[in-house]
Amino acid sequence: MSESPLQFFPKQLFYRFFLTQLLVAAPVLLLVVLASRFYIVHESAQIRSAAEIISLFDRTFFLLSLGTAVLFSGLSFWLGYRLIFPLGRIIVKARAISQKDYGFLSDNEENSASYLETGEWSDLESTLNRIERNLQTQDIRLSMEREELEAIISGITEAVIAVNREGELLFFNSQFAVLFGDQEEMKQKTQRLATFFRNPDVLEVFRTTLQDGLAHTVSTQIQLKNEAVPRYFSLSVAPLRLPKKDAYGAIGVFHDVTELKRMDQIRIDFVANVSHELRTPLTSVKGFAETLAEDVKNNRLELAPKHLGIITRNVDRLIALVHDLLDLSSLESGAELEKEKISLRELTEKVLQQLEPLAKPKGHIIKVYIDTEFLFADPKRIEQVLFNLTENAIKYVPNGKTIELRWRADPDHTIILHVSDDGPGIPAEHHARLFERFYRVDSVRGRDQGGTGLGLAIVKHIVNRHGGHVKVHGGLGKGTEFICCFPQGKDR
Ligand SMILES: Nc1ncnc2c1ncn2[C@@H]1O[C@H](COP(=O)(O)OP(=O)(O)OP(=O)(O)O)[C@@H](O)[C@H]1O
Ligand SMILES: [Mg+2]
């Protein structure tokens, strides 16, 4: 961009300077008049008439004053131009720097250099240029740092908010707006913390940090808009302060720990459930072992077989429980599946053979439909799925009812297992929790029948590990149907 040098010209300053010069010129002009007068007096000796004297005076005075005025004005103009021009340029630059108009300066820097005068003016101007360059570099760095910081803060999954000492919002990130914000409220600039939170824990921790200038953390429950249950947050608040100054505000980071809390609750429930499930058979084993010891001591052995039978049943139950727990843990820890081509006919026959002792006394009609022959999966795991579902049907369906096992293939290369019965059915309100560990529909009846509530949890884990899903159909009085889908992919 090429600019005219006149853009730097401080007109007012120049006019004032020029006027002052003219004022100085007045006494000089007086001196000219006096000089003319002396000259006339000296010359007038040879002049006879008054008219000649006056004409001589006029000519001399006019020429002398014109010459002096022209010389003086030229000199004054030149001096003003030389002095005021760089000064004007410096003033304009200083103004531009104060307004951070760096573009203006850089564009004109080369231009102005051509007008640089040697000496103090140019020193001053080049110093100003240096200051401008430093300020520009610092400004660019600062705005880059600010942008990076904003990108980082907006990118983190935690909600972040900063407030001043009066509790007014200084800053919040996009996650905060998503979780706690109201579009209308966020638009208003002077929003207060209390607008977003009624929760006393949140307000209290900010207040304490602003008061004592120390970082604090609090765990609290916050009810979010449009959510039915409150979420758990760990809120860390730290003071915002300049070096060696009091805190001018505080910054809070909301870490959503709802999932962690849920996992923790699952762990607590699991330990409680396992302990409970272990205690019942262990108490029984201990009790009957003591009774047996008494029997032996008193030589009354007629009840010993019965007591030994109870002990054995309870030990079996303990072994089954430990087995199921180990299965679950190996499935959860992501142990590798050993997949191979399984003959579904052979697998089903094997499972029904294993369950024969349980099924025979109950007189069920078990119908098997093998509409598809093969499945590519881990045979031991699939056997367990079929075993658990068929065992449930046998266990929970009254004698003489019908149980159906069906393997079929979907056109989208999914192999589907149906295990259905016309038993009492499972009330719909239990369906959502049926696949949780230790969940039993009727816990008393379930335990009487030796169940721990792990069978369906294991089924779900195995099917999921094979990339499939399991669902339950039916309801009270409508029988029960479990459906397991095993996606196979086109190449199988
Ligand atoms: N076919 C079914 N008909 C009626 N109720 C069923 C049927 N299958 C499962 N249930 C109910 O679902 C509950 C959970 O079954 P699950 O197999 O997970 O546990 P369990 O059979 O009690 O114990 P486990 O299988 O670990 O020995 C059972 O307690 C039972 O109440
Ligand atoms: Mg079961």
Coordinates of C-alpha atoms and ligand atoms in Angstrom, one line a residue:
M1 CA 0.0 0.0 0.0
S2 CA 1.6 3.3 -1.0
E3 CA 0.6 6.2 1.0
S4 CA 1.2 9.9 0.4
P5 CA 3.8 11.4 2.8
L6 CA 1.2 14.1 3.6
Q7 CA -0.8 11.6 5.7
F8 CA 1.7 12.2 8.5
F9 CA 1.4 16.0 8.2
P10 CA 0.1 17.6 11.5
K11 CA -1.6 20.6 9.9
Q12 CA -2.5 22.4 13.2
L13 CA 1.0 22.1 14.6
F14 CA 2.4 23.4 11.3
Y15 CA 0.1 26.4 11.1
R16 CA 0.8 27.4 14.7
F17 CA 4.5 27.0 14.0
F18 CA 4.2 29.1 10.9
L19 CA 2.3 31.9 12.7
T20 CA 4.9 32.0 15.4
Q21 CA 7.5 32.4 12.7
L22 CA 5.6 35.3 11.2
L23 CA 5.3 37.0 14.6
V24 CA 9.1 36.7 14.9
A25 CA 9.3 38.2 11.4
A26 CA 7.5 41.4 12.5
P27 CA 10.5 42.9 14.4
V28 CA 12.7 41.9 11.5
L29 CA 10.4 43.8 9.2
L30 CA 10.8 46.8 11.6
L31 CA 14.5 46.5 11.3
V32 CA 14.1 46.6 7.5
V33 CA 12.1 49.8 7.7
L34 CA 14.7 51.4 9.8
A35 CA 17.5 50.3 7.5
S36 CA 15.5 51.7 4.5
R37 CA 15.1 54.9 6.4
F38 CA 18.9 55.3 7.1
Y39 CA 19.6 54.5 3.5
I40 CA 17.1 57.1 2.2
V41 CA 18.5 59.7 4.6
H42 CA 22.0 59.0 3.3
E43 CA 20.9 59.1 -0.4
S44 CA 18.6 62.0 -0.1
A45 CA 21.5 64.5 0.1
Q46 CA 21.8 64.4 -3.7
I47 CA 18.1 64.4 -4.4
R48 CA 16.3 67.7 -5.0
S49 CA 12.6 67.1 -5.0
A50 CA 10.4 65.5 -2.3
A51 CA 8.7 63.4 -4.9
E52 CA 12.0 61.8 -5.8
I53 CA 12.7 61.1 -2.1
I54 CA 9.4 59.5 -1.6
S55 CA 9.7 57.4 -4.7
L56 CA 13.2 56.3 -3.7
F57 CA 11.9 55.4 -0.2
D58 CA 9.0 53.4 -1.7
R59 CA 11.2 51.4 -4.0
T60 CA 13.9 50.7 -1.4
F61 CA 11.4 49.7 1.2
F62 CA 9.4 47.6 -1.1
L63 CA 12.4 45.7 -2.5
L64 CA 14.0 45.2 0.9
S65 CA 10.9 44.0 2.7
L66 CA 9.9 41.7 -0.2
G67 CA 13.3 40.1 -0.3
T68 CA 13.3 39.7 3.5
A69 CA 9.8 38.3 3.6
V70 CA 10.4 35.8 0.8
L71 CA 13.6 34.7 2.3
F72 CA 12.2 34.5 5.8
S73 CA 9.0 32.7 4.8
G74 CA 10.9 30.2 2.7
L75 CA 13.3 29.5 5.5
S76 CA 10.5 29.2 8.0
F77 CA 8.5 26.9 5.8
W78 CA 11.4 24.7 5.1
L79 CA 12.3 24.5 8.8
G80 CA 8.7 23.8 9.8
Y81 CA 8.4 21.1 7.2
R82 CA 11.7 19.5 8.3
L83 CA 10.9 19.6 12.0
I84 CA 7.2 19.0 12.1
F85 CA 6.9 16.3 9.5
P86 CA 8.8 13.6 11.5
L87 CA 7.0 14.8 14.6
G88 CA 3.6 14.3 13.0
R89 CA 4.6 10.9 11.8
I90 CA 5.7 9.9 15.2
I91 CA 2.4 11.2 16.7
V92 CA 0.4 9.2 14.2
K93 CA 2.5 6.1 14.9
A94 CA 2.1 6.5 18.7
R95 CA -1.7 6.8 18.2
A96 CA -1.7 3.7 16.0
I97 CA 0.3 1.7 18.6
S98 CA -2.1 2.8 21.4
Q99 CA -4.9 1.5 19.2
K100 CA -3.0 -1.7 18.3
D101 CA -3.3 -0.8 14.6
Y102 CA -0.2 -2.8 13.7
G103 CA -1.2 -3.3 10.1
F104 CA -1.1 0.4 9.5
L105 CA 2.4 0.6 10.9
S106 CA 3.9 -2.3 9.1
D107 CA 2.4 -1.2 5.8
N108 CA 3.9 2.3 6.2
E109 CA 7.2 1.3 7.8
E110 CA 9.2 1.1 4.6
N111 CA 7.4 4.2 3.3
S112 CA 8.2 6.2 6.4
A113 CA 11.8 5.0 6.3
S114 CA 12.3 6.9 3.1
Y115 CA 11.5 10.1 5.0
L116 CA 13.7 9.3 8.0
E117 CA 15.8 12.2 9.0
T118 CA 19.2 11.5 10.5
G119 CA 19.6 12.4 14.2
E120 CA 17.2 12.4 17.1
W121 CA 13.9 12.3 15.2
S122 CA 14.9 9.2 13.3
D123 CA 16.3 7.6 16.5
L124 CA 12.9 8.2 18.1
E125 CA 11.0 6.9 15.2
S126 CA 13.1 3.7 14.9
T127 CA 12.7 3.1 18.6
L128 CA 9.0 3.5 18.2
N129 CA 9.1 1.0 15.3
R130 CA 11.0 -1.4 17.5
I131 CA 8.4 -1.0 20.3
E132 CA 5.7 -1.6 17.7
R133 CA 7.3 -4.8 16.4
N134 CA 7.8 -6.1 19.9
L135 CA 4.2 -5.3 20.9
Q136 CA 2.9 -6.9 17.7
T137 CA 4.9 -10.1 18.3
Q138 CA 3.7 -10.3 21.9
D139 CA 0.2 -9.6 20.9
I140 CA 0.3 -12.4 18.3
R141 CA 1.8 -14.8 20.8
L142 CA -0.8 -13.9 23.5
S143 CA -3.7 -14.3 21.1
M144 CA -2.3 -17.7 19.9
E145 CA -1.9 -18.8 23.5
R146 CA -5.4 -17.6 24.3
E147 CA -6.8 -19.5 21.3
E148 CA -4.8 -22.7 22.2
L149 CA -6.1 -22.4 25.8
E150 CA -9.7 -22.0 24.7
A151 CA -9.4 -24.9 22.3
I152 CA -8.0 -27.1 25.1
I153 CA -10.6 -26.0 27.6
S154 CA -13.4 -26.5 25.1
G155 CA -12.0 -29.9 24.1
I156 CA -11.9 -31.4 27.5
T157 CA -14.9 -33.5 28.6
E158 CA -15.3 -31.8 31.9
A159 CA -17.5 -28.7 32.3
V160 CA -15.4 -25.7 33.2
I161 CA -16.6 -22.3 34.6
A162 CA -14.8 -19.2 35.9
V163 CA -16.4 -16.5 38.0
N164 CA -15.2 -13.2 39.5
R165 CA -15.4 -12.3 43.2
E166 CA -19.0 -11.2 42.8
G167 CA -19.9 -14.6 41.5
E168 CA -20.4 -13.3 37.9
L169 CA -19.4 -15.5 35.0
L170 CA -16.0 -14.8 33.4
F171 CA -15.8 -17.8 31.2
F172 CA -17.4 -21.2 30.6
N173 CA -16.6 -24.0 28.1
S174 CA -18.9 -25.7 25.6
Q175 CA -19.3 -28.7 27.8
F176 CA -20.6 -26.5 30.6
A177 CA -23.2 -25.0 28.3
V178 CA -24.3 -28.5 27.2
L179 CA -24.7 -29.8 30.8
F180 CA -25.9 -26.8 32.8
G181 CA -26.7 -24.1 30.3
D182 CA -29.9 -22.6 29.1
Q183 CA -29.5 -21.1 25.6
E184 CA -31.3 -17.9 26.7
E185 CA -29.4 -17.6 30.0
M186 CA -26.0 -18.1 28.3
K187 CA -26.6 -15.2 25.9
Q188 CA -26.8 -12.7 28.8
K189 CA -23.4 -11.5 29.7
T190 CA -23.6 -10.7 33.4
Q191 CA -24.8 -14.1 34.4
R192 CA -24.3 -15.2 38.0
L193 CA -23.2 -18.6 39.3
A194 CA -26.4 -18.8 41.3
T195 CA -28.5 -18.7 38.1
F196 CA -27.2 -22.1 37.1
F197 CA -27.0 -23.8 40.5
R198 CA -29.4 -24.0 43.3
N199 CA -27.1 -26.7 44.8
P200 CA -25.7 -25.3 48.1
D201 CA -22.6 -27.5 47.8
V202 CA -21.6 -25.9 44.5
L203 CA -22.2 -22.3 45.8
E204 CA -20.5 -23.0 49.1
V205 CA -17.2 -24.4 47.6
F206 CA -16.9 -21.4 45.3
R207 CA -17.6 -19.0 48.2
T208 CA -15.0 -20.8 50.4
T209 CA -12.3 -20.7 47.6
L210 CA -12.9 -17.0 47.0
Q211 CA -12.7 -16.3 50.7
D212 CA -9.6 -18.3 51.6
G213 CA -7.9 -18.3 48.2
L214 CA -7.3 -22.1 48.4
A215 CA -8.3 -24.9 46.2
H216 CA -11.2 -27.1 47.3
T217 CA -13.0 -30.2 46.1
V218 CA -16.5 -31.4 46.7
S219 CA -18.6 -34.4 45.6
T220 CA -22.2 -33.6 44.9
Q221 CA -25.3 -34.6 43.1
I222 CA -26.7 -32.3 40.5
Q223 CA -30.1 -32.6 38.9
L224 CA -29.7 -31.7 35.2
K225 CA -32.5 -30.3 33.1
N226 CA -34.3 -33.0 31.0
E227 CA -32.8 -35.8 33.0
A228 CA -34.8 -38.0 35.3
V229 CA -32.1 -38.9 37.8
P230 CA -29.4 -36.7 39.3
R231 CA -25.8 -37.1 38.2
Y232 CA -22.8 -37.3 40.6
F233 CA -20.1 -34.7 40.1
S234 CA -16.7 -34.2 41.7
L235 CA -16.2 -30.4 41.6
S236 CA -12.7 -29.0 42.0
V237 CA -12.5 -25.2 42.5
A238 CA -9.2 -23.3 42.4
P239 CA -8.6 -19.5 42.9
L240 CA -7.7 -17.3 39.9
R241 CA -5.0 -14.8 40.9
L242 CA -2.2 -12.7 39.5
P243 CA 1.2 -13.2 41.1
K244 CA 1.3 -11.9 44.7
K245 CA -2.2 -10.6 44.5
D246 CA -5.5 -11.7 46.1
A247 CA -7.8 -14.0 44.1
Y248 CA -9.8 -12.1 41.6
G249 CA -12.0 -15.1 40.8
A250 CA -12.3 -18.9 40.9
I251 CA -12.3 -21.6 38.3
G252 CA -14.4 -24.8 38.8
V253 CA -14.0 -28.1 36.9
F254 CA -17.1 -30.4 37.0
H255 CA -16.0 -34.0 36.7
D256 CA -18.9 -36.4 36.0
V257 CA -18.4 -39.4 38.2
T258 CA -21.9 -40.9 37.7
E259 CA -20.6 -43.9 35.8
L260 CA -17.8 -44.5 38.4
K261 CA -20.4 -44.3 41.2
R262 CA -22.6 -46.8 39.3
M263 CA -19.6 -49.1 38.8
D264 CA -18.7 -48.8 42.5
Q265 CA -22.3 -49.6 43.5
I266 CA -22.2 -52.7 41.2
R267 CA -19.0 -53.8 42.8
I268 CA -20.5 -53.3 46.3
D269 CA -23.7 -55.1 45.4
F270 CA -21.6 -57.9 43.8
V271 CA -19.4 -58.4 46.9
A272 CA -22.6 -58.4 49.0
N273 CA -24.3 -60.9 46.7
V274 CA -21.3 -63.2 46.5
S275 CA -20.9 -63.2 50.3
H276 CA -24.6 -63.9 50.7
E277 CA -24.6 -66.7 48.2
L278 CA -21.5 -68.3 49.9
R279 CA -22.8 -67.9 53.4
T280 CA -26.0 -69.9 53.0
P281 CA -24.4 -73.2 51.8
L282 CA -21.3 -72.7 54.0
T283 CA -23.6 -72.3 57.1
S284 CA -25.5 -75.4 56.1
V285 CA -22.3 -77.4 55.5
K286 CA -20.9 -76.3 58.9
G287 CA -24.2 -77.1 60.7
F288 CA -24.6 -80.6 59.2
A289 CA -20.9 -81.4 59.6
E290 CA -21.2 -80.6 63.3
T291 CA -24.4 -82.7 63.5
L292 CA -22.6 -85.5 61.8
A293 CA -19.7 -85.3 64.3
E294 CA -22.3 -85.5 67.1
D295 CA -23.9 -88.5 65.5
V296 CA -20.6 -90.3 65.2
K297 CA -19.7 -89.4 68.8
N298 CA -23.0 -90.8 70.1
N299 CA -22.9 -93.7 67.7
R300 CA -26.3 -92.7 66.0
L301 CA -25.4 -93.2 62.4
E302 CA -28.9 -93.8 61.0
L303 CA -29.3 -90.1 59.9
A304 CA -25.7 -89.8 58.7
P305 CA -26.5 -90.6 55.0
K306 CA -29.1 -87.9 54.9
H307 CA -26.8 -85.3 56.5
L308 CA -24.0 -86.3 54.2
G309 CA -26.3 -85.8 51.2
I310 CA -27.2 -82.3 52.4
I311 CA -23.5 -81.5 52.8
T312 CA -22.7 -82.8 49.3
R313 CA -25.6 -80.8 47.8
N314 CA -24.4 -77.6 49.4
V315 CA -20.8 -78.2 48.4
D316 CA -22.0 -78.9 44.8
R317 CA -23.8 -75.6 45.0
L318 CA -20.7 -73.8 46.2
I319 CA -18.6 -75.4 43.4
A320 CA -21.3 -74.4 40.8
L321 CA -21.2 -70.8 42.2
V322 CA -17.5 -70.6 42.0
H323 CA -17.5 -72.0 38.5
D324 CA -20.1 -69.4 37.4
L325 CA -18.1 -66.6 39.0
L326 CA -14.9 -67.8 37.3
D327 CA -16.8 -68.0 33.9
L328 CA -18.1 -64.5 34.3
S329 CA -14.8 -63.1 35.3
S330 CA -13.0 -64.7 32.3
L331 CA -15.7 -63.4 30.0
E332 CA -15.4 -59.9 31.5
S333 CA -11.6 -59.9 31.4
G334 CA -11.8 -60.4 27.6
A335 CA -10.4 -63.9 27.4
E336 CA -10.0 -65.0 23.8
L337 CA -12.8 -67.1 22.2
E338 CA -11.8 -70.3 20.5
K339 CA -14.0 -70.3 17.5
E340 CA -14.6 -73.2 15.2
K341 CA -17.4 -74.7 13.1
I342 CA -19.9 -76.3 15.4
S343 CA -22.5 -78.9 14.4
L344 CA -25.6 -77.6 16.1
R345 CA -27.3 -81.0 16.0
E346 CA -24.4 -82.7 17.9
L347 CA -24.2 -79.8 20.4
T348 CA -27.9 -79.8 21.2
E349 CA -27.9 -83.6 21.7
K350 CA -24.9 -83.3 24.0
V351 CA -26.7 -80.6 26.1
L352 CA -29.9 -82.6 26.3
Q353 CA -28.0 -85.6 27.5
Q354 CA -26.4 -83.7 30.3
L355 CA -29.8 -82.3 31.4
E356 CA -31.5 -85.7 31.2
P357 CA -31.3 -86.4 34.9
L358 CA -33.0 -83.1 35.6
A359 CA -35.5 -83.3 32.8
K360 CA -36.6 -86.9 33.1
P361 CA -38.5 -86.8 36.4
K362 CA -40.4 -83.7 35.2
G363 CA -41.9 -85.4 32.1
H364 CA -41.5 -82.3 29.8
I365 CA -42.1 -82.6 26.1
I366 CA -38.8 -81.3 24.6
K367 CA -39.0 -80.5 20.9
V368 CA -35.9 -79.7 18.9
Y369 CA -35.8 -78.0 15.5
I370 CA -32.5 -77.8 13.7
D371 CA -33.2 -75.5 10.7
T372 CA -29.6 -74.7 10.2
E373 CA -26.7 -77.1 10.7
F374 CA -23.6 -75.1 11.6
L375 CA -22.4 -72.1 13.7
F376 CA -19.0 -70.6 13.8
A377 CA -18.3 -69.9 17.4
D378 CA -16.6 -71.0 20.6
P379 CA -18.2 -74.5 21.2
K380 CA -17.8 -74.6 25.0
R381 CA -19.4 -71.1 25.4
I382 CA -22.3 -71.9 23.0
E383 CA -22.9 -75.2 24.9
Q384 CA -23.1 -73.1 28.1
V385 CA -25.7 -70.8 26.5
L386 CA -27.9 -73.6 25.4
F387 CA -27.4 -75.5 28.7
N388 CA -28.3 -72.4 30.9
L389 CA -31.4 -71.6 28.9
T390 CA -32.7 -75.2 28.7
E391 CA -31.9 -75.8 32.3
N392 CA -34.0 -72.7 33.2
A393 CA -36.9 -73.9 31.1
I394 CA -36.7 -77.3 32.8
K395 CA -36.3 -75.8 36.3
Y396 CA -39.0 -73.1 36.1
V397 CA -41.6 -74.8 33.9
P398 CA -44.2 -77.1 35.7
N399 CA -44.1 -80.8 34.9
G400 CA -45.4 -82.1 31.6
K401 CA -45.2 -78.7 29.8
T402 CA -43.6 -78.2 26.4
I403 CA -40.1 -76.8 25.8
E404 CA -38.9 -76.0 22.3
L405 CA -35.3 -75.5 21.1
R406 CA -34.8 -74.1 17.6
W407 CA -31.7 -73.2 15.6
R408 CA -32.4 -71.2 12.4
A409 CA -30.5 -68.9 10.1
D410 CA -31.7 -65.4 9.0
P411 CA -31.1 -64.2 5.5
D412 CA -28.6 -61.6 6.8
H413 CA -26.3 -64.5 7.9
T414 CA -27.3 -64.5 11.6
I415 CA -27.8 -67.8 13.4
I416 CA -30.6 -67.5 15.9
L417 CA -31.4 -69.7 18.8
H418 CA -34.9 -69.8 20.3
V419 CA -35.5 -71.5 23.6
S420 CA -39.2 -71.3 24.5
D421 CA -41.6 -72.8 26.9
D422 CA -45.3 -72.6 27.8
G423 CA -44.5 -72.2 31.5
P424 CA -45.7 -69.5 34.0
G425 CA -43.7 -66.8 32.1
I426 CA -41.7 -63.9 33.6
P427 CA -43.6 -60.6 34.4
A428 CA -42.6 -57.9 32.0
E429 CA -41.3 -55.6 34.7
H430 CA -38.5 -58.0 35.4
H431 CA -37.3 -58.3 31.7
A432 CA -35.0 -55.3 31.9
R433 CA -33.0 -56.6 34.9
L434 CA -33.2 -60.3 34.1
F435 CA -29.7 -60.5 32.7
E436 CA -28.0 -58.8 35.7
R437 CA -25.8 -60.8 37.9
F438 CA -27.7 -62.5 40.9
Y439 CA -31.0 -61.2 39.6
R440 CA -33.9 -63.6 40.4
V441 CA -37.5 -63.1 39.6
D442 CA -38.6 -64.9 42.7
S443 CA -35.6 -65.1 44.9
V444 CA -37.0 -67.5 47.5
R445 CA -38.3 -69.9 44.9
G446 CA -35.1 -69.4 42.8
R447 CA -32.8 -70.3 45.7
D448 CA -35.0 -73.3 46.6
Q449 CA -34.3 -74.6 43.1
G450 CA -30.6 -74.1 43.6
G451 CA -30.3 -71.0 41.4
T452 CA -27.9 -68.1 42.1
G453 CA -29.1 -65.8 39.4
L454 CA -25.9 -66.0 37.3
G455 CA -27.1 -68.2 34.5
L456 CA -28.7 -65.5 32.3
A457 CA -25.8 -63.0 33.0
I458 CA -23.4 -65.6 31.6
V459 CA -25.6 -66.2 28.6
K460 CA -25.7 -62.4 27.9
H461 CA -21.9 -62.1 28.2
I462 CA -21.3 -65.0 25.9
V463 CA -23.7 -63.8 23.2
N464 CA -22.3 -60.3 23.4
R465 CA -18.7 -61.6 23.1
H466 CA -19.8 -63.3 19.9
G467 CA -21.0 -59.9 18.6
G468 CA -24.6 -60.8 19.1
H469 CA -27.5 -59.9 21.5
V470 CA -30.1 -61.7 23.6
K471 CA -33.7 -60.8 24.3
V472 CA -36.6 -62.2 26.2
H473 CA -40.2 -62.4 25.0
G474 CA -43.4 -63.3 26.9
G475 CA -45.0 -62.3 30.1
L476 CA -46.9 -63.6 33.1
G477 CA -49.1 -66.5 31.9
K478 CA -47.7 -66.3 28.4
G479 CA -44.7 -68.6 28.6
T480 CA -41.2 -67.5 28.0
E481 CA -39.0 -67.3 24.9
F482 CA -35.3 -66.4 24.9
I483 CA -33.8 -65.4 21.6
C484 CA -30.0 -65.3 21.0
C485 CA -28.6 -63.9 17.7
F486 CA -25.1 -64.8 16.5
P487 CA -24.0 -62.7 13.5
Q488 CA -21.9 -64.8 11.2
G489 CA -20.8 -62.4 8.4
K490 CA -21.1 -63.1 4.7
D491 CA -17.9 -65.3 4.4
R492 CA -19.2 -68.0 6.7
Ligands
LIG1 N1 -37.9 -70.2 31.4 C1 -38.1 -69.5 32.5 N2 -39.4 -69.5 33.0 C2 -39.6 -68.7 34.1 N3 -38.7 -68.0 34.8 C3 -37.4 -68.1 34.3 C4 -37.1 -68.8 33.2 N4 -35.8 -68.6 33.0 C5 -35.3 -67.8 33.9 N5 -36.3 -67.5 34.8 C6 -36.2 -66.6 36.0 O1 -35.1 -65.8 35.8 C7 -34.3 -65.8 36.9 C8 -32.8 -65.7 36.5 O2 -32.4 -66.8 35.8 P1 -30.9 -67.2 35.9 O3 -30.6 -68.4 35.0 O4 -30.1 -66.1 35.6 O5 -30.6 -67.6 37.4 P2 -31.0 -68.9 38.2 O6 -31.6 -69.9 37.3 O7 -31.8 -68.5 39.3 O8 -29.6 -69.4 38.7 P3 -28.4 -70.1 38.0 O9 -28.8 -70.2 36.5 O10 -27.3 -69.2 38.2 O11 -28.3 -71.4 38.6 C9 -34.6 -67.1 37.6 O12 -34.3 -67.1 38.9 C10 -36.0 -67.4 37.2 O13 -36.8 -66.7 38.2
MG2 MG -30.5 -70.5 35.5

